[in-house]
PDB file of C-alpha atoms in Angstrom:
ATOM      1  CA  VAL N  62     106.951  86.121  29.299  1.00 60.00           C
ATOM      2  CA  SER N  63     110.021  88.319  29.310  1.00 79.00           C
ATOM      3  CA  GLU N  64     110.976  90.585  32.175  1.00 81.00           C
ATOM      4  CA  ASP N  65     110.736  93.639  29.878  1.00 88.00           C
ATOM      5  CA  SER N  66     107.111  92.894  29.037  1.00 91.00           C
ATOM      6  CA  ASP N  67     106.386  92.350  32.753  1.00 92.00           C
ATOM      7  CA  ARG N  68     107.985  95.694  33.585  1.00 94.00           C
ATOM      8  CA  LEU N  69     105.839  97.459  30.993  1.00 95.00           C
ATOM      9  CA  ARG N  70     102.700  95.700  32.265  1.00 95.00           C
ATOM     10  CA  TYR N  71     103.492  96.647  35.871  1.00 96.00           C
ATOM     11  CA  ALA N  72     104.282 100.230  34.813  1.00 96.00           C
ATOM     12  CA  THR N  73     100.879 100.392  33.126  1.00 97.00           C
ATOM     13  CA  VAL N  74      99.192  99.091  36.288  1.00 96.00           C
ATOM     14  CA  LEU N  75     101.047 101.634  38.429  1.00 96.00           C
ATOM     15  CA  GLU N  76     100.195 104.472  36.039  1.00 96.00           C
ATOM     16  CA  GLU N  77      96.499 103.527  36.182  1.00 96.00           C
ATOM     17  CA  LEU N  78      96.591 103.409  39.994  1.00 95.00           C
ATOM     18  CA  ARG N  79      98.243 106.823  40.309  1.00 95.00           C
ATOM     19  CA  ARG N  80      96.884 108.622  37.254  1.00 94.00           C
ATOM     20  CA  ARG N  81      94.775 110.975  39.393  1.00 94.00           C
ATOM     21  CA  ARG N  82      97.927 112.045  41.208  1.00 95.00           C
ATOM     22  CA  GLY N  83      99.527 113.019  37.905  1.00 95.00           C
ATOM     23  CA  LEU N  84     101.836 110.028  37.393  1.00 95.00           C
ATOM     24  CA  SER N  85     102.806 109.531  33.755  1.00 96.00           C
ATOM     25  CA  LEU N  86     103.602 106.196  32.125  1.00 96.00           C
ATOM     26  CA  HIS N  87     107.212 107.332  31.704  1.00 96.00           C
ATOM     27  CA  GLU N  88     107.513 108.054  35.437  1.00 97.00           C
ATOM     28  CA  ALA N  89     105.811 104.742  36.269  1.00 96.00           C
ATOM     29  CA  GLU N  90     108.394 102.915  34.114  1.00 96.00           C
ATOM     30  CA  ARG N  91     111.158 104.632  36.084  1.00 96.00           C
ATOM     31  CA  LEU N  92     109.538 103.632  39.399  1.00 95.00           C
ATOM     32  CA  VAL N  93     109.084 100.009  38.315  1.00 95.00           C
ATOM     33  CA  ALA N  94     112.837  99.812  37.668  1.00 93.00           C
ATOM     34  CA  ASP N  95     113.240  99.878  41.472  1.00 91.00           C
ATOM     35  CA  PRO N  96     113.257  96.239  42.708  1.00 88.00           C
ATOM     36  CA  ASN N  97     111.121  97.149  45.736  1.00 87.00           C
ATOM     37  CA  MET N  98     108.357  98.631  43.584  1.00 91.00           C
ATOM     38  CA  TYR N  99     108.624  95.815  41.039  1.00 92.00           C
ATOM     39  CA  VAL N 100     108.172  93.075  43.620  1.00 90.00           C
ATOM     40  CA  CYS N 101     105.281  94.905  45.319  1.00 91.00           C
ATOM     41  CA  LEU N 102     103.507  95.088  41.962  1.00 94.00           C
ATOM     42  CA  MET N 103     104.230  91.380  41.449  1.00 93.00           C
ATOM     43  CA  VAL N 104     102.358  90.666  44.682  1.00 92.00           C
ATOM     44  CA  ARG N 105      99.502  93.007  43.746  1.00 94.00           C
ATOM     45  CA  GLU N 106      99.086  91.316  40.359  1.00 93.00           C
ATOM     46  CA  GLY N 107      99.317  87.770  41.752  1.00 92.00           C
ATOM     47  CA  ALA N 108     102.713  86.853  40.279  1.00 91.00           C
ATOM     48  CA  ALA N 109     104.062  86.397  43.835  1.00 90.00           C
ATOM     49  CA  ASP N 110     102.378  85.662  47.145  1.00 91.00           C
ATOM     50  CA  ALA N 111     104.634  87.747  49.394  1.00 89.00           C
ATOM     51  CA  VAL N 112     107.780  89.828  49.621  1.00 87.00           C
ATOM     52  CA  LEU N 113     110.576  88.438  51.748  1.00 83.00           C
ATOM     53  CA  GLY N 114     112.898  90.876  53.440  1.00 73.00           C
ATOM     54  CA  GLY N 115     114.222  91.916  56.768  1.00 56.00           C
ATOM     55  CA  PRO N 116     117.254  93.093  58.647  1.00 55.00           C
ATOM     56  CA  SER N 117     120.335  92.087  56.716  1.00 56.00           C
ATOM     57  CA  PRO N 118     123.358  93.690  55.095  1.00 57.00           C
ATOM     58  CA  PRO N 119     122.372  96.316  52.478  1.00 57.00           C
ATOM     59  CA  ARG N 120     123.533  94.273  49.490  1.00 56.00           C
ATOM     60  CA  GLU N 121     121.169  91.435  50.438  1.00 50.00           C
ATOM     61  CA  SER N 122     118.125  93.499  51.381  1.00 50.00           C
ATOM     62  CA  SER N 123     118.305  95.857  48.429  1.00 53.00           C
ATOM     63  CA  ARG N 124     116.772  93.182  46.177  1.00 59.00           C
ATOM     64  CA  PRO N 125     113.621  91.780  47.769  1.00 61.00           C
ATOM     65  CA  ALA N 126     112.707  88.250  46.827  1.00 62.00           C
ATOM     66  CA  PRO N 127     109.209  87.375  45.693  1.00 64.00           C
ATOM     67  CA  ALA N 128     107.890  84.228  47.329  1.00 57.00           C
ATOM     68  CA  ARG N 129     105.380  81.662  46.202  1.00 54.00           C
ATOM     69  CA  ALA N 130     103.560  79.674  48.852  1.00 52.00           C
ATOM     70  CA  GLY N 131     104.834  76.134  49.033  1.00 50.00           C
ATOM     71  CA  ARG N 132     108.004  76.684  47.039  1.00 48.00           C
ATOM     72  CA  ALA N 133     110.409  77.057  49.895  1.00 47.00           C
ATOM     73  CA  ARG N 134     110.673  75.820  53.443  1.00 48.00           C
ATOM     74  CA  PHE N 135     111.782  78.314  56.034  1.00 48.00           C
ATOM     75  CA  ASP N 136     113.014  77.217  59.427  1.00 49.00           C
ATOM     76  CA  TYR N 137     112.710  80.129  61.790  1.00 47.00           C
ATOM     77  CA  GLN N 138     114.409  79.816  65.127  1.00 49.00           C
ATOM     78  CA  PRO N 139     114.388  83.030  67.143  1.00 49.00           C
ATOM     79  CA  ARG N 140     117.673  83.802  68.816  1.00 52.00           C
ATOM     80  CA  VAL N 141     117.726  85.630  72.112  1.00 48.00           C
ATOM     81  CA  SER N 142     121.011  87.016  73.370  1.00 48.00           C
ATOM     82  CA  SER N 143     119.993  87.673  76.970  1.00 47.00           C
ATOM     83  CA  SER N 144     117.148  86.949  79.353  1.00 47.00           C
ATOM     84  CA  SER N 145     116.259  90.647  79.556  1.00 46.00           C
ATOM     85  CA  SER N 146     115.263  90.727  75.886  1.00 44.00           C
ATOM     86  CA  ARG N 147     112.805  87.804  76.175  1.00 43.00           C
ATOM     87  CA  MET N 148     109.111  88.500  76.160  1.00 37.00           C
ATOM     88  CA  ARG N 149     107.387  87.774  79.428  1.00 35.00           C
ATOM     89  CA  CYS N 150     103.665  87.368  79.987  1.00 28.00           C
TER      90      CYS N 150
END
């Protein structure tokens, strides 16, 4: 399946979701061109399990990455710069 056909399919889904608010198919196509909207629709339609993102330089966070469960291993190690920023119970 090509990315263009996916974009049109996601635009159609978005148009159906927001039709009552007056969104046209043309406007939905424009919105789906935004990577953030595209990846959110991927999750909604089951093409991805989650959207990965977070604090990072703008060039890296401007294109969210869709994630599939089990495809990648993430090692998260929280870093604390001082004792005052640690959570205490």
